XYZ file of C-alpha atoms in Angstrom:
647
model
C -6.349 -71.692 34.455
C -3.387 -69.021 35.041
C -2.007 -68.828 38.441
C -3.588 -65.077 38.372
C -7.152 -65.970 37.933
C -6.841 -68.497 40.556
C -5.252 -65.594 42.942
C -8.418 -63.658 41.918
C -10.741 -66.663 42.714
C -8.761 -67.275 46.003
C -9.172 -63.627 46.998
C -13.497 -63.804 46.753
C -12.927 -65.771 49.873
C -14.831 -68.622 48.122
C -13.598 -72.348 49.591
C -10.743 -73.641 46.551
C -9.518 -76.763 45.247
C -6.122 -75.602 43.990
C -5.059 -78.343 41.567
C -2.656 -78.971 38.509
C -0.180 -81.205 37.425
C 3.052 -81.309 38.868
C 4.645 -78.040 38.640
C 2.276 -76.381 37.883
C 2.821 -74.001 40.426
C 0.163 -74.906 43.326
C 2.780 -74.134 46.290
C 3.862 -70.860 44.579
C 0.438 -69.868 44.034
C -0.509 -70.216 48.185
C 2.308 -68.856 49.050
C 1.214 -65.887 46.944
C -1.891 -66.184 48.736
C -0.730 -66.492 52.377
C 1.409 -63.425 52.339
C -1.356 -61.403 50.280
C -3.558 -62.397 53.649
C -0.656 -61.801 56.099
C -0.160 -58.519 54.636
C -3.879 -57.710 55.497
C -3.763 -59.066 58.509
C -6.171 -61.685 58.016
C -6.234 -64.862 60.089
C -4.503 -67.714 57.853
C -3.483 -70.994 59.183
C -1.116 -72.650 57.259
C -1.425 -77.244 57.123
C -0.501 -79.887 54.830
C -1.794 -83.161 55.225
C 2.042 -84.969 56.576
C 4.849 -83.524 58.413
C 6.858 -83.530 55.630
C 4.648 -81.342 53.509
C 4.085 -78.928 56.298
C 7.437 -78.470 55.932
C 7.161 -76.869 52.765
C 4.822 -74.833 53.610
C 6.152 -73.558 56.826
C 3.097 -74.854 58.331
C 2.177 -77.923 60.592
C -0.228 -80.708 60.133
C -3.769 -80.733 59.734
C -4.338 -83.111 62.890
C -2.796 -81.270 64.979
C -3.916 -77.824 64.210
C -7.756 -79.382 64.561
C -6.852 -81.219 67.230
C -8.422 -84.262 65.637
C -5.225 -86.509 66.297
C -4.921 -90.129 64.599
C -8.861 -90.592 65.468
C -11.083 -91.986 62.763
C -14.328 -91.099 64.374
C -15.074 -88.435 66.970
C -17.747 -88.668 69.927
C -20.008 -86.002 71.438
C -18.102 -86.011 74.309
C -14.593 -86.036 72.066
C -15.981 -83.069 70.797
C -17.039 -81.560 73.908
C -13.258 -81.940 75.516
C -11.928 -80.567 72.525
C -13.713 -76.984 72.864
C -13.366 -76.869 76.446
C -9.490 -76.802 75.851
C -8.637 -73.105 75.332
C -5.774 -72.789 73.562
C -7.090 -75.146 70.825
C -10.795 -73.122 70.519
C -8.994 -69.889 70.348
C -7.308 -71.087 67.732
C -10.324 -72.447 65.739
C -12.286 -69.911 66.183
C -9.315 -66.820 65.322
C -9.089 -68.348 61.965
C -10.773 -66.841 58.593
C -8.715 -69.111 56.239
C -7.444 -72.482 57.098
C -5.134 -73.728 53.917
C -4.678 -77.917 54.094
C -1.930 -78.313 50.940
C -1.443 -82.156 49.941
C -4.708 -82.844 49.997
C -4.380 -86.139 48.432
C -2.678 -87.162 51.005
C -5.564 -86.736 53.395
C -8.046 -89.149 54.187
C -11.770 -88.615 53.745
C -12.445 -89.348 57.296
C -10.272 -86.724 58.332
C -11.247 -84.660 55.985
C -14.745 -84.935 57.724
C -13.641 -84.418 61.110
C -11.837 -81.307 60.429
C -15.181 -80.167 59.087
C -17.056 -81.398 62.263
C -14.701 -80.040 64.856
C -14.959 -76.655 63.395
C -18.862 -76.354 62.894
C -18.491 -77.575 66.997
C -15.992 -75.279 68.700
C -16.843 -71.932 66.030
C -20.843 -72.965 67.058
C -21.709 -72.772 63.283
C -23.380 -75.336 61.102
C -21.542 -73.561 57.903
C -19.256 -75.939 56.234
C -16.191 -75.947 58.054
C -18.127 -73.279 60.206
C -17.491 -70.472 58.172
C -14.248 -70.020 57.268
C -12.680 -70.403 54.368
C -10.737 -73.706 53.174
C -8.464 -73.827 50.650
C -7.088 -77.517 49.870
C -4.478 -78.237 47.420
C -2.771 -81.140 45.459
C -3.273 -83.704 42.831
C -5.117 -86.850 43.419
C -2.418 -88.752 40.735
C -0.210 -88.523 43.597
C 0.239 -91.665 45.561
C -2.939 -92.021 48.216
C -3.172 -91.421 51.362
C -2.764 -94.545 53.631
C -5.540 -96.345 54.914
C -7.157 -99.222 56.850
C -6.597 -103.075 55.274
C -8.801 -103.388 52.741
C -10.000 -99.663 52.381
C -10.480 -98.870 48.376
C -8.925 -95.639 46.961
C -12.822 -94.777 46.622
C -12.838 -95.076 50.780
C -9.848 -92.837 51.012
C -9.753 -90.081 48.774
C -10.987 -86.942 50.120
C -13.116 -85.672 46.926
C -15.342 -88.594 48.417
C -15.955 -87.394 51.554
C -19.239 -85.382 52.458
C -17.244 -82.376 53.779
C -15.952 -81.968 50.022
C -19.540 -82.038 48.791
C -20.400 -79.787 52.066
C -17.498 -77.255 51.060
C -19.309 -76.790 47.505
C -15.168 -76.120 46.339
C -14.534 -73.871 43.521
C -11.872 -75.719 41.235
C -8.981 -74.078 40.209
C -7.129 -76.234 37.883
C -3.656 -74.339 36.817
C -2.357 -74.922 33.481
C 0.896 -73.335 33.296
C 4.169 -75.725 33.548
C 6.624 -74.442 35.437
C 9.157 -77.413 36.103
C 9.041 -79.230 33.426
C 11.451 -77.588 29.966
C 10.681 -78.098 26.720
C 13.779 -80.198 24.950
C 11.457 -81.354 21.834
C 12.755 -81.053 18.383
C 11.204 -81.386 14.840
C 7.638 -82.021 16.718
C 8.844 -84.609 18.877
C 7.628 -85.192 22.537
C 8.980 -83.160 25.490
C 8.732 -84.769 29.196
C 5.407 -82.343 29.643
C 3.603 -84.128 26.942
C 4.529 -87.075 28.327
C 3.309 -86.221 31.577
C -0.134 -85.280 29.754
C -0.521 -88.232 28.170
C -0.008 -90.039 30.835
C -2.690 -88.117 32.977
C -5.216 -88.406 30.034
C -4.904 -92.324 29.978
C -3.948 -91.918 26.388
C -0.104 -92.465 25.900
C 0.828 -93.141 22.256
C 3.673 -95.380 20.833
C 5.769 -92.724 20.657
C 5.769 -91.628 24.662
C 6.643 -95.055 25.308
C 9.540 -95.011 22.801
C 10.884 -91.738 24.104
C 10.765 -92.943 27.641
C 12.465 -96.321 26.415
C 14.992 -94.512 24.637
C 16.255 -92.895 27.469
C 18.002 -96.199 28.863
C 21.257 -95.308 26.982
C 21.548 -91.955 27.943
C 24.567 -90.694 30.066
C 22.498 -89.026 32.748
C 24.754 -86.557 35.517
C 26.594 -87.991 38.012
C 24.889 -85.933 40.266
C 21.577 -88.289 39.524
C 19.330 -89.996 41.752
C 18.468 -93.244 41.899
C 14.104 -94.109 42.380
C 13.529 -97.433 42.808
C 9.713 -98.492 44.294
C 11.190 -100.878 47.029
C 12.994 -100.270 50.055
C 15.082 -103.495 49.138
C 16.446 -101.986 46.203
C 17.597 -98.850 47.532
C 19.300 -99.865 50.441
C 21.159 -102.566 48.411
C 22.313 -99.824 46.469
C 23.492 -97.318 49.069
C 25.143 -100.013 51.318
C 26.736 -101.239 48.270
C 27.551 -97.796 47.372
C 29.170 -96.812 50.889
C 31.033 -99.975 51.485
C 33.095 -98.954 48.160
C 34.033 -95.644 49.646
C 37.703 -95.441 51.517
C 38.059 -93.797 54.645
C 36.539 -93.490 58.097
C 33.603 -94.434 59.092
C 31.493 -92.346 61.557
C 28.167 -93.019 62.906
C 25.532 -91.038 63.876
C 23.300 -92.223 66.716
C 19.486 -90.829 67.124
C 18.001 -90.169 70.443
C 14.105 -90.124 70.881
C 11.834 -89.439 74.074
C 8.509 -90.612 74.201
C 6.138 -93.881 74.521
C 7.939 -96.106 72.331
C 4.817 -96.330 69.544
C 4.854 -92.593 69.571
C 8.487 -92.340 68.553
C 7.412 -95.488 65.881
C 4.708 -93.291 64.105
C 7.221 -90.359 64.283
C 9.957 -92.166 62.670
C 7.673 -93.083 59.595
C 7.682 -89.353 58.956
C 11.683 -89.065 58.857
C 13.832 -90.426 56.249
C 16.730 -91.087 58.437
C 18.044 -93.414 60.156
C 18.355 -94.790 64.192
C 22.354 -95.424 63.206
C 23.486 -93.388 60.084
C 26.522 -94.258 59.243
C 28.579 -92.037 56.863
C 31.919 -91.910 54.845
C 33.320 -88.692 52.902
C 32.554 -89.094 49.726
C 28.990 -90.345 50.197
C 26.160 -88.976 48.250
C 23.535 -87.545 50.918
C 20.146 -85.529 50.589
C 18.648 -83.100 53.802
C 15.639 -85.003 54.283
C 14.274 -80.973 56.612
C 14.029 -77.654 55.716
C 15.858 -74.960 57.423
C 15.328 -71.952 56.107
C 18.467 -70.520 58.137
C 21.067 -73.132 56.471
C 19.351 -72.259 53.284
C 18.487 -75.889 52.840
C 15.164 -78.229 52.151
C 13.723 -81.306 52.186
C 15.246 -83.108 48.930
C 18.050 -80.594 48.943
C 21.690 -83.260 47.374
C 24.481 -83.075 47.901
C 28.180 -84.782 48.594
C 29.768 -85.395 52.108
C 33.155 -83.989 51.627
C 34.566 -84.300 55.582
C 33.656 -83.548 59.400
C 34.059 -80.300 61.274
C 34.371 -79.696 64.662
C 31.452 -77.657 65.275
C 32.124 -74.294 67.251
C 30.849 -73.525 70.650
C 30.858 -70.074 71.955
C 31.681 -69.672 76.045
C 27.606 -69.455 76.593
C 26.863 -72.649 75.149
C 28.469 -74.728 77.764
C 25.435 -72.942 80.123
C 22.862 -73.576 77.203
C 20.574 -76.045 78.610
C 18.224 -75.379 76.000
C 20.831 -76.459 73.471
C 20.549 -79.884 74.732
C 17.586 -80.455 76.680
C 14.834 -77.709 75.869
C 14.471 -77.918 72.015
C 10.607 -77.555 71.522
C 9.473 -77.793 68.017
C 5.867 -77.062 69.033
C 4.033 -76.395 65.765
C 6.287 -75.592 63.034
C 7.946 -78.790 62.157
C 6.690 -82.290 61.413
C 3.760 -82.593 63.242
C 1.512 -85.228 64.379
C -1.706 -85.171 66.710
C -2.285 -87.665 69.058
C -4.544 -88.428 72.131
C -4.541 -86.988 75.755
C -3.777 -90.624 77.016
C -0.668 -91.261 75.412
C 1.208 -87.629 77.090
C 1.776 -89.557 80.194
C 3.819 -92.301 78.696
C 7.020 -91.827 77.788
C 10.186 -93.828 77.090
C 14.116 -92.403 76.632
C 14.876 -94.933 73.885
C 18.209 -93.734 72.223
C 21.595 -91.818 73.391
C 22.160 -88.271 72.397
C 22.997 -87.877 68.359
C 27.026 -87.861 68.344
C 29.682 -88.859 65.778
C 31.126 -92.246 67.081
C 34.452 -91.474 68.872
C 34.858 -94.990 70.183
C 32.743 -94.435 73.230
C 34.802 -90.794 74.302
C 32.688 -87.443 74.290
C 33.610 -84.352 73.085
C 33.286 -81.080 73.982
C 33.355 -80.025 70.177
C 31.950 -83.363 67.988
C 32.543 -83.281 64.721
C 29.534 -82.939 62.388
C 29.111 -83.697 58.972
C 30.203 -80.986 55.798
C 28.213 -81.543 52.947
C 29.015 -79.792 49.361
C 25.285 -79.107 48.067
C 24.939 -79.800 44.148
C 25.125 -75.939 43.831
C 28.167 -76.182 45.127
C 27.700 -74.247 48.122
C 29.052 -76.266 51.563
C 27.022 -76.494 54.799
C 27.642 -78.028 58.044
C 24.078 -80.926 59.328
C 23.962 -80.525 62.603
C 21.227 -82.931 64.827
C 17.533 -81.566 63.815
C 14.638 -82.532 65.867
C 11.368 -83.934 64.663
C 8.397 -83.991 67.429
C 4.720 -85.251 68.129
C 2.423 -82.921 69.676
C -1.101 -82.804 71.032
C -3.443 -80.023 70.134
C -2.518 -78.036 72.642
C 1.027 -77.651 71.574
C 2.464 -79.869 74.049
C 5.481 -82.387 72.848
C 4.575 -85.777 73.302
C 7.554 -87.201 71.927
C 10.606 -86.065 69.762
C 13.291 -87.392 67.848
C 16.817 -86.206 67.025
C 19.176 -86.737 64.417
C 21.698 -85.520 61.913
C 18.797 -84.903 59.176
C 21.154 -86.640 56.277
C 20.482 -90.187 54.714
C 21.851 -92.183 51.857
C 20.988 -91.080 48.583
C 22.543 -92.806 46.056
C 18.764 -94.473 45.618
C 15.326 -93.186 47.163
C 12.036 -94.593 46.932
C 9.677 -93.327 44.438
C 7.728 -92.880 47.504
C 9.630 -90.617 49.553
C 10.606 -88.636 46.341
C 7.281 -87.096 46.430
C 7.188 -83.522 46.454
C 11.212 -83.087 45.044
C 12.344 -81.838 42.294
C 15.301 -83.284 40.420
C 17.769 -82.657 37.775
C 18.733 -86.071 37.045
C 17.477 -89.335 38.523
C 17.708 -93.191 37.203
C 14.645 -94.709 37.483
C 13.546 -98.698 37.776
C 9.541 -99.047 37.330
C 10.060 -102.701 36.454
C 8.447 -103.741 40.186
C 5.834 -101.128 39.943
C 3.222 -102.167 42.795
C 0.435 -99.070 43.050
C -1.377 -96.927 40.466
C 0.235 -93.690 40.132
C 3.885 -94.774 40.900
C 5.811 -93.963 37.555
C 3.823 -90.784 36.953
C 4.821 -89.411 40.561
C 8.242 -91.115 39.325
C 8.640 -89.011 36.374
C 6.997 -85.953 37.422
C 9.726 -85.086 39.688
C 12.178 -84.573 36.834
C 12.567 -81.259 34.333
C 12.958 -82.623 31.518
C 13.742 -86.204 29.192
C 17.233 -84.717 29.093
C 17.662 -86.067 33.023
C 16.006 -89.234 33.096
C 17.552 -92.796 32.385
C 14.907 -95.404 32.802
C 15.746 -98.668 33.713
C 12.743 -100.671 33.242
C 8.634 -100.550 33.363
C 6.156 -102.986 33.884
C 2.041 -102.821 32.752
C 1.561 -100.889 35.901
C 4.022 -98.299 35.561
C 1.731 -95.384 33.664
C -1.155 -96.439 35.401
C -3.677 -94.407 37.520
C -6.309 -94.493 39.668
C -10.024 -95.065 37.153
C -11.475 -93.294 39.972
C -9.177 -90.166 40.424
C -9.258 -89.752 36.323
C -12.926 -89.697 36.182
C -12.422 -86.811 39.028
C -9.699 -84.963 37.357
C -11.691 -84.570 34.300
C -14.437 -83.662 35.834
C -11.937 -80.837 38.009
C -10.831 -80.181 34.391
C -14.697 -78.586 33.458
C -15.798 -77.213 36.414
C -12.414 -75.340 36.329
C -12.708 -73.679 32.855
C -16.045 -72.647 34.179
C -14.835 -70.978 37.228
C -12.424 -69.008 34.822
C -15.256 -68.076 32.885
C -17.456 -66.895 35.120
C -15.202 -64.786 37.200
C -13.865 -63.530 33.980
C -17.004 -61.752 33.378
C -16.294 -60.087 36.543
C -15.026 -55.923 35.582
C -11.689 -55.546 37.654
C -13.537 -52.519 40.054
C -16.089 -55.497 40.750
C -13.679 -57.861 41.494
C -11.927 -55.520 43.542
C -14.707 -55.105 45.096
C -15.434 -58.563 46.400
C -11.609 -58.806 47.051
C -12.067 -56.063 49.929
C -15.161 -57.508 51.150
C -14.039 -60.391 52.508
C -10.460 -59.199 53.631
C -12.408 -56.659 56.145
C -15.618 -59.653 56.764
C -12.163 -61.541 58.038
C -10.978 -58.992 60.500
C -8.273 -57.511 58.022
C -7.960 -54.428 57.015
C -7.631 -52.900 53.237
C -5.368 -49.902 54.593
C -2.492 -49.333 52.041
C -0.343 -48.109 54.647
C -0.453 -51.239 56.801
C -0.164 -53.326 53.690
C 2.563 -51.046 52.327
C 4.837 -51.610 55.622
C 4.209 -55.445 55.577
C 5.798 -55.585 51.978
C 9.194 -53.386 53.210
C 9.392 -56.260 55.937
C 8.977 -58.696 53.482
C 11.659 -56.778 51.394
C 13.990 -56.377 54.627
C 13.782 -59.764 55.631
C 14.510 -61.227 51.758
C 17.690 -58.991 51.968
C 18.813 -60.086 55.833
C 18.404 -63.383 54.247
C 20.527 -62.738 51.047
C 22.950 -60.873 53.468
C 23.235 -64.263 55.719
C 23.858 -66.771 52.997
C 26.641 -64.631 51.627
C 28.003 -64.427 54.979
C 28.142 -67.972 55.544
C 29.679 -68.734 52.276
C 32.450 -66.089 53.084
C 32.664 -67.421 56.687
C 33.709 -70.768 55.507
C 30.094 -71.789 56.151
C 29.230 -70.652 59.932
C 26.074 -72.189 60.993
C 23.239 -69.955 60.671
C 21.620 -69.848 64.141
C 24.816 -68.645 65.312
C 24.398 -65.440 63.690
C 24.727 -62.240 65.864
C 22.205 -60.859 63.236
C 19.099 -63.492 63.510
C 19.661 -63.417 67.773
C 19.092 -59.805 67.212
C 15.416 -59.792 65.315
C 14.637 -62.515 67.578
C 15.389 -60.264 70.882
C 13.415 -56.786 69.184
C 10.009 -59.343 69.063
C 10.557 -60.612 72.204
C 10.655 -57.201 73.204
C 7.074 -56.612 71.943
C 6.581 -59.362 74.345
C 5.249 -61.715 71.951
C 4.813 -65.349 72.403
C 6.579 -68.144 71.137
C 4.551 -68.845 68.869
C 4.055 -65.614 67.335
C 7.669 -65.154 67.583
C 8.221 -68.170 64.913
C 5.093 -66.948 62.765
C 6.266 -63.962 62.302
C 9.851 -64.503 61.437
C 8.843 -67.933 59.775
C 10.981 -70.499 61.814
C 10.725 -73.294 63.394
C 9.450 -73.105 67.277
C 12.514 -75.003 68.529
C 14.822 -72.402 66.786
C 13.252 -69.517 68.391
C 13.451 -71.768 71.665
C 17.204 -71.643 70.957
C 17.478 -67.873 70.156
C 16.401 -66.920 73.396
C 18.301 -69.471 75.586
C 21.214 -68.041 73.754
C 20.034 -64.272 74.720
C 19.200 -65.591 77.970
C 22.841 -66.384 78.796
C 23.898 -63.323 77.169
C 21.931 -60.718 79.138
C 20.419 -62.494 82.235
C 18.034 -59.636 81.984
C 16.799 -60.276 78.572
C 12.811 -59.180 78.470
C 10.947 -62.724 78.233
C 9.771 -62.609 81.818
C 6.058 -63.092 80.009
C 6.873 -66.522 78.771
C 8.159 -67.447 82.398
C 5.818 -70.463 83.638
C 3.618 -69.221 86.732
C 5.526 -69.949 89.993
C 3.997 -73.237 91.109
C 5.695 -74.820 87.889
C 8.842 -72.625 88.547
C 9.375 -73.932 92.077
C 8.331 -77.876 91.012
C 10.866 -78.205 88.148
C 13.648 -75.981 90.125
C 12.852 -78.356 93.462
C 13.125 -81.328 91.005
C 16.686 -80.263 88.744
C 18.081 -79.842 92.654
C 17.239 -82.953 93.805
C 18.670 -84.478 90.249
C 21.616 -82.548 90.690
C 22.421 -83.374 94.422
C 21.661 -86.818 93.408
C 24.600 -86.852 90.853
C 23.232 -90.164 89.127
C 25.354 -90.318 86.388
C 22.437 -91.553 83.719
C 20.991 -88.771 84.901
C 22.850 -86.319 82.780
C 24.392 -85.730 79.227
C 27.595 -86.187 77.878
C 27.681 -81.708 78.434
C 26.663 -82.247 82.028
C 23.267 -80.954 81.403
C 20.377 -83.086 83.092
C 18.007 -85.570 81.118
C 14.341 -83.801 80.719
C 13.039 -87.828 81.437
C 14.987 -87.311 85.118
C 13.324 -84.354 85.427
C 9.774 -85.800 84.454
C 9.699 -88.528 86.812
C 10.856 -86.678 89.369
C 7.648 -84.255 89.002
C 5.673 -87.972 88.553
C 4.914 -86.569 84.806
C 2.616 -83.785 86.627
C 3.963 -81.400 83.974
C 4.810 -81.742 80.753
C 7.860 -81.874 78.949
C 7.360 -78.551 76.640
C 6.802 -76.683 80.254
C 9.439 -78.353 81.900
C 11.507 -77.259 78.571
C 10.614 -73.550 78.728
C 10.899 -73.540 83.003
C 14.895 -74.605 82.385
C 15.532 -71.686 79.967
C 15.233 -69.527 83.415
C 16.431 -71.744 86.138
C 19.638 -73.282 84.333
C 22.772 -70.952 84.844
């Protein structure tokens, strides 16, 4: 199926399985999707099935959107807390389309509690009550994890009864769109590959071709897969400990119940310690949209540069204390009973200076592939609970070692050049995620393969052939459809969703679109003529942040509509906020009770001058602050409260 009858399905408002092999163009074709609904104004919420895919998506995780958390089961009375908490119905029951990409990825049981919570809290027995769903990925991706002993049968989400309940119409897209064609004479391109190895049926010849690659001369710039962690961090310590130079290392701080900050570091690719040379081959392991980097983006670490502070920042409390990534990073759900716990584990992410602080510490410079240089300055990962409050966070430089990856954690890049061991394959589906993240034969050395190695799942080949059909009759039967008719049923469920079909209003959503692309264009070039300025510290970005908050919109609609991150938008407007002291944002000022608790309680801290009290900027702690309040309030409201009590 092309990507443009599968925008036409999408459109009918029908619940879609958007499927294909990789790059086939599934994220390209929702994002086509999301801004068609955004542009109507119709409800869309945005999920992928990790933190690391809601990434991509600009979106945050499933669990915590439904409020579902790490459960496996949920009671009546689960079910009955979960609708009396307002912020979390409202949001359930606002939505027309909910979107869950990396579907694979998802268990079946959640899968079936997203389904129940919704019928619950939208008080409709309709599958997912009502609204459309739209799930997306490929089930030869690796599976999602599970209990000991759970089959792939027990996991995969096709199996659940909300999949059977959804009634999905399968969109299977056929175009490639990564992969290039290098075949000669009739020989066998990486694609056909790829196909053959989906099908089950891979000939002599694929096997040859992939063999044949061990002598080639692959880039420099390659990457290194390897399907255990022992392998790869042989290689990159081995790797590092040739370099010359300085060392510098990179400490990560965390706050939270210490198995909180454990599940949250299985989403990050970094390290507690990272330790770093110049001349070390590193890979963002975030998005940020404002650097102009993402997840998987390579590069090489060619110094460390002080990084500038403007007069303000010494008085930016929300630099160092209030950084609330409340939706729109990596995301993960948990219950009510673990927000009281919480545990200051780690010292704030510096470069090592022998113990001394700095008012200006260094950070490091990386030279992407493209050539293009960027300074990694400490990103923040948190866990949230379905009401948007941070249960836990982690901070660090978002950098790690990448002369070698894991197969595993390669899922979802795209690469130019990698060297690849399959020789220890351990799970079906390994070397095809392996080798679907490369373009072409052209980039690929491999190393080795076992009998495992172009394996997959029985059960997810019996379902992708069986996608395979019911997609070619989708196409068929909605090719049928006259374009006045389809138009038709296009507007029909845009206005059944609360949109609206006026041209005008869609018209002046595109020339924002348009404005922003350009802004955008306008920033990287500036940062590449500014020797590489940090984006956030643009006078520009402050600015578009300021006219929303002017509209007195919320945080949260703040980062929606300019698609950040929450914690950047937290930044903007502590930086505005110690700009113009009378910066209009009095509607996101806590009500007074909280005002005068967390005021009474950064006093006392203050007046108490207990030197582990603070940071190395003379800020104080948030944990300080916390206990002092005898965790009565939450750390994302003590956050916010600090933007308007700290000078």
């Amino acid at each position: 199926m092309r990507q443009s009858s599968a925008l036409n399905i999408l459109k009918t408002g029908k619940n879609v399985f958007l499927t294909g092999s990789a790059g086939s163009g599934k994220t390209y074709t929702l994002n086509q999707y999301i801004h068609y609904l955004r542009a109507r104004r119709v409800p869309v919420a945005v999920t992928a099935s990790t933190g690391i895919a809601a990434t991509h998506m600009n979106g945050i995780t499933i669990h915590s959107w439904s409020g579902i958390g790490i459960k496996d089961e949920l009671t009546e009375r689960d079910l009955s807390n979960l609708a009396r908490k307002q912020f979390l119905a409202d949001r359930l029951k606002d939505t027309a389309v909910l979107i869950i990409d990396e579907i694979s990825m998802l268990h079946a049981k959640q899968l079936n509690l997203v389904n129940q919570v919704l019928k619950h809290v939208r008080k409709n027995d309709n599958p997912f009550g009502g609204i459309q769903v739209v799930v997306a990925g490929d089930f030869f991706q690796l599976p999602p994890i599970g209990s000991k002993g759970e089959s792939n049968r027990d996991k995969f989400a096709f199996m659940s009864e909300a999949w059977l309940d959804a009634g999905f119409r399968i969109c299977y897209l056929s175009e490639q769109h990564r992969q290039k064609s290098e075949a000669a004479d009739g020989g066998l391109d990486l694609d056909d590959i790829l196909n053959q190895i989906r099908r089950q049926d891979v000939s002599f010849e694929a096997i040859a071709a992939l063999e044949n690659t061990f002598d080639q001369n692959v880039d420099i710039k390659r990457t290194r897969l390897y399907t255990h962690n022992l392998n790869v961090n042989k290689i990159n310590d081995k790797e590092l400990a040739a370099l010359e130079g300085e060392t510098r290392r990179f400490e990560a701080s965390s706050v939270g119940e210490s198995k909180l900050v454990d599940t949250l570091k299985k989403t990050v690719r970094t390290q507690d310690e990272l330790i770093l040379k110049v001349g070390a081959k590193v890979m963002f392991i975030k998005n940020n949209n404002e650097l102009g980097v993402s997840n998987g983006t390579m590069g090489e670490l060619i110094g460390f540069a002080a990084v500038k502070v403007d007069d303000s920042k010494a008085k930016d409390k929300a630099k160092s204390d209030a950084k609330a990534d409340m939706a729109e990073d990596d995301t993960i759900a948990i219950d009510d009973e673990d927000s009281s716990k919480t545990a200051d584990k780690a010292k704030k992410a510096k470069a090592n200076t022998k113990g001394k602080s700095s008012a200006a510490p260094k950070m490091p410079v990386v030279r992407l592939n493209s050539g293009r240089e960027v300074i990694a300055e400490p990103e923040e990962w948190i866990i949230e609970d379905e009401t948007g409050d941070v249960l836990a966070s982690y901070e660090q430089v978002p950098l790690c070692l990448a002369w070698a990856i894991t197969i595993h954690k390669s899922q979802g890049m795209t690469l130019d050049a990698a060297e690849i061991d399959l020789s220890r394959t351990f799970e079906l589906g390994q070397g095809y995620v392996a080798l679907s993240r490369l373009k072409s034969l052209e980039g690929l050395k491999l190393l080795g393969m076992n009998t495992m190695s172009l394996q997959l799942d029985p059960l997810a080949r019996g379902a992708d052939k069986r996608f395979l059909e019911l997609s070619s009759e989708a196409d068929a039967n909605y090719a049928m459809l006259d374009e006045k008719s389809l138009q038709q049923s296009h507007d029909k469920f845009v206005l059944k969703s609360g949109g609206t079909t006026s041209q005008a209003v869609i018209e002046a959503y595109a020339k924002l679109q348009k404005r922003r692309r350009e802004q955008d264009k306008a920033q990287q070039n500036k940062k590449q003529k500014l020797g590489n300025q940090v984006a956030d510290k643009s006078e520009a970005t402050l600015l578009a942040t300021k006219a929303l908050l002017e509209e007195s919109l919320s945080i949260i609609e703040i980062a929606q509509t300019r698609e950040l991150a929450q914690s950047t938008i937290m930044r903007h407007i502590s930086k505005l906020k110690a700009q113009d002291p009378s910066l209009a944002c009095d509607h996101l000022r806590p009500d007074d009770e909280v005002m005068t608790a967390v005021g009474n309680a950064y006093v006392a801290i203050k007046v108490a001058n207990n030197p582990n009290d603070f940071n190395d900027d003379g800020s104080i702690k948030l944990k300080p602050i916390y206990e002092q309040l005898k965790q009565t309030i939450d750390y994302n409201t003590i956050r916010l409260a600090l933007i308007f009590i700290t000078p």
